[in-house]
Structure formats: C-alpha cells, structure tokens
Amino acid sequence: MAVSLKVNGTSHNVPAEPDTPLLYVLRNDLALNGAKFGCGLAQCGACTVLVDGKPVRSCITPIGSLGGVEITTIEGLGTAAKPHPLQKAFIHEQAAQCGYCINGMIMSAKELLDRKPNATEGEVKKALAGNLCRCGTHNRIVGAVLRAGRELGGQTNGHIGGRI
C-alpha cells in the first residue's frame, strides 16, 4: 500500500502500511535523517518534527493519520549555506554537545518562536521541557532559542548567565 505525504513542501508516495511510524518513513524511505530514534515512546523528543506547525513525536505517529498535512523536518528549515536563524543561534551558542537531541530541540523551539518570537526564558524552558538532553547543555540551548527569537524580531526578556 502507498501512502501520500507532504514533507518539506514536496509530495511523496511511500510504499508503507498506514500504521508505520512517521520516523521510519522519514529516515528509511525519504532519507531525511534529522529526526532521531531516541526512546521510541514519545518521551525524549529526539524524533520531533512539525505537523501543520505543531511539534509531533514522529516515533509514535502513524503515517496513516497524516493525510493532507504539511510535515516539516529539520532538513526543511535551512541549509548548510543558508541556515535558519535557530540553526545559526545553536551554532553560535555552541548548544550541541553530542548533537543527538538538537534537531528535536530546534523543531520544538521553532513552534514556540513561530507562535511567540519574544518568548521569555521561562517560556523557552517550558516549551522544551519534553525534549531531553543527556549532555547537560540546556542553558546553552535556552540561550540559543532566545538569541534566535531576537533575530526573528522578538524582544526577549530572558538572560542566561549574563551571556545574552
């Protein structure tokens, strides 16, 4: 059976069963490897993508539930030559240590900044609470999101350790 998905602005027909997790289709069929397999239980956020602008855990989202929606992965945000402001901010703040969680963090942060570019430090922490980082770079991650918010036109109210 083929399922039709629109990912990063491009329509795809993938030969998969409707109960196949979106993460498997993104990685195995579409070669979009930004979303990571972390826990497989929607608890760590490494697999986060946006579905119609809302963060979704792709490891538990069956593709059969995604007809007519727009799916955005980290690959749909920017390129190496022209990164999205969030990607630039994460690089500038050196927010990634091992990097495994970062793509999910960026996708959750994108939803927040799309909705509220002037998010406070507290709002950033709340928005990223479902994304786990085992390396302990949470302060740098929050700083990167606040930096991106400023670049996207918001007025951030938060400061992380005097670095911002």
PDB file of C-alpha atoms in Angstrom, residues 6 8 21 23 34 40 42-43 57 65 74 80 82 92 101-102 107 118 125-128 132 134 149 153 156 163:
ATOM      1  CA  LYS A   6       3.854  16.134   2.002  1.00  0.00           C
ATOM      2  CA  ASN A   8       9.169  19.931   3.458  1.00  0.00           C
ATOM      3  CA  PRO A  21       5.648   5.313  12.340  1.00  0.00           C
ATOM      4  CA  LEU A  23      10.021   8.413  11.828  1.00  0.00           C
ATOM      5  CA  GLY A  34      17.472  14.684  11.036  1.00  0.00           C
ATOM      6  CA  GLY A  40      10.589   5.127  20.735  1.00  0.00           C
ATOM      7  CA  ALA A  42       7.480   9.825  22.636  1.00  0.00           C
ATOM      8  CA  GLN A  43       9.273  10.666  25.856  1.00  0.00           C
ATOM      9  CA  ARG A  57       6.784  12.834  18.092  1.00  0.00           C
ATOM     10  CA  SER A  65      -3.039   9.704  10.310  1.00  0.00           C
ATOM     11  CA  ILE A  74      14.936  19.896  10.347  1.00  0.00           C
ATOM     12  CA  ALA A  80      24.364  24.496   5.394  1.00  0.00           C
ATOM     13  CA  LYS A  82      21.731  29.330   4.465  1.00  0.00           C
ATOM     14  CA  HIS A  92      26.753  30.471  17.731  1.00  0.00           C
ATOM     15  CA  CYS A 101      18.753  15.795  20.733  1.00  0.00           C
ATOM     16  CA  ILE A 102      19.396  19.086  18.955  1.00  0.00           C
ATOM     17  CA  MET A 107      11.860  21.809  15.920  1.00  0.00           C
ATOM     18  CA  ASN A 118       9.522  37.234  22.103  1.00  0.00           C
ATOM     19  CA  LYS A 125      12.225  26.162  29.179  1.00  0.00           C
ATOM     20  CA  LYS A 126       8.564  25.147  29.337  1.00  0.00           C
ATOM     21  CA  ALA A 127       8.384  24.624  25.547  1.00  0.00           C
ATOM     22  CA  LEU A 128      11.497  22.428  25.605  1.00  0.00           C
ATOM     23  CA  LEU A 132      15.728  15.659  26.836  1.00  0.00           C
ATOM     24  CA  ARG A 134      21.712  13.973  28.337  1.00  0.00           C
ATOM     25  CA  GLY A 149      13.962  34.933  18.957  1.00  0.00           C
ATOM     26  CA  GLY A 153      12.218  40.083  15.518  1.00  0.00           C
ATOM     27  CA  THR A 156      13.469  38.503  24.561  1.00  0.00           C
ATOM     28  CA  ARG A 163      25.836  35.721  28.109  1.00  0.00           C
TER      29      ARG A 163
END
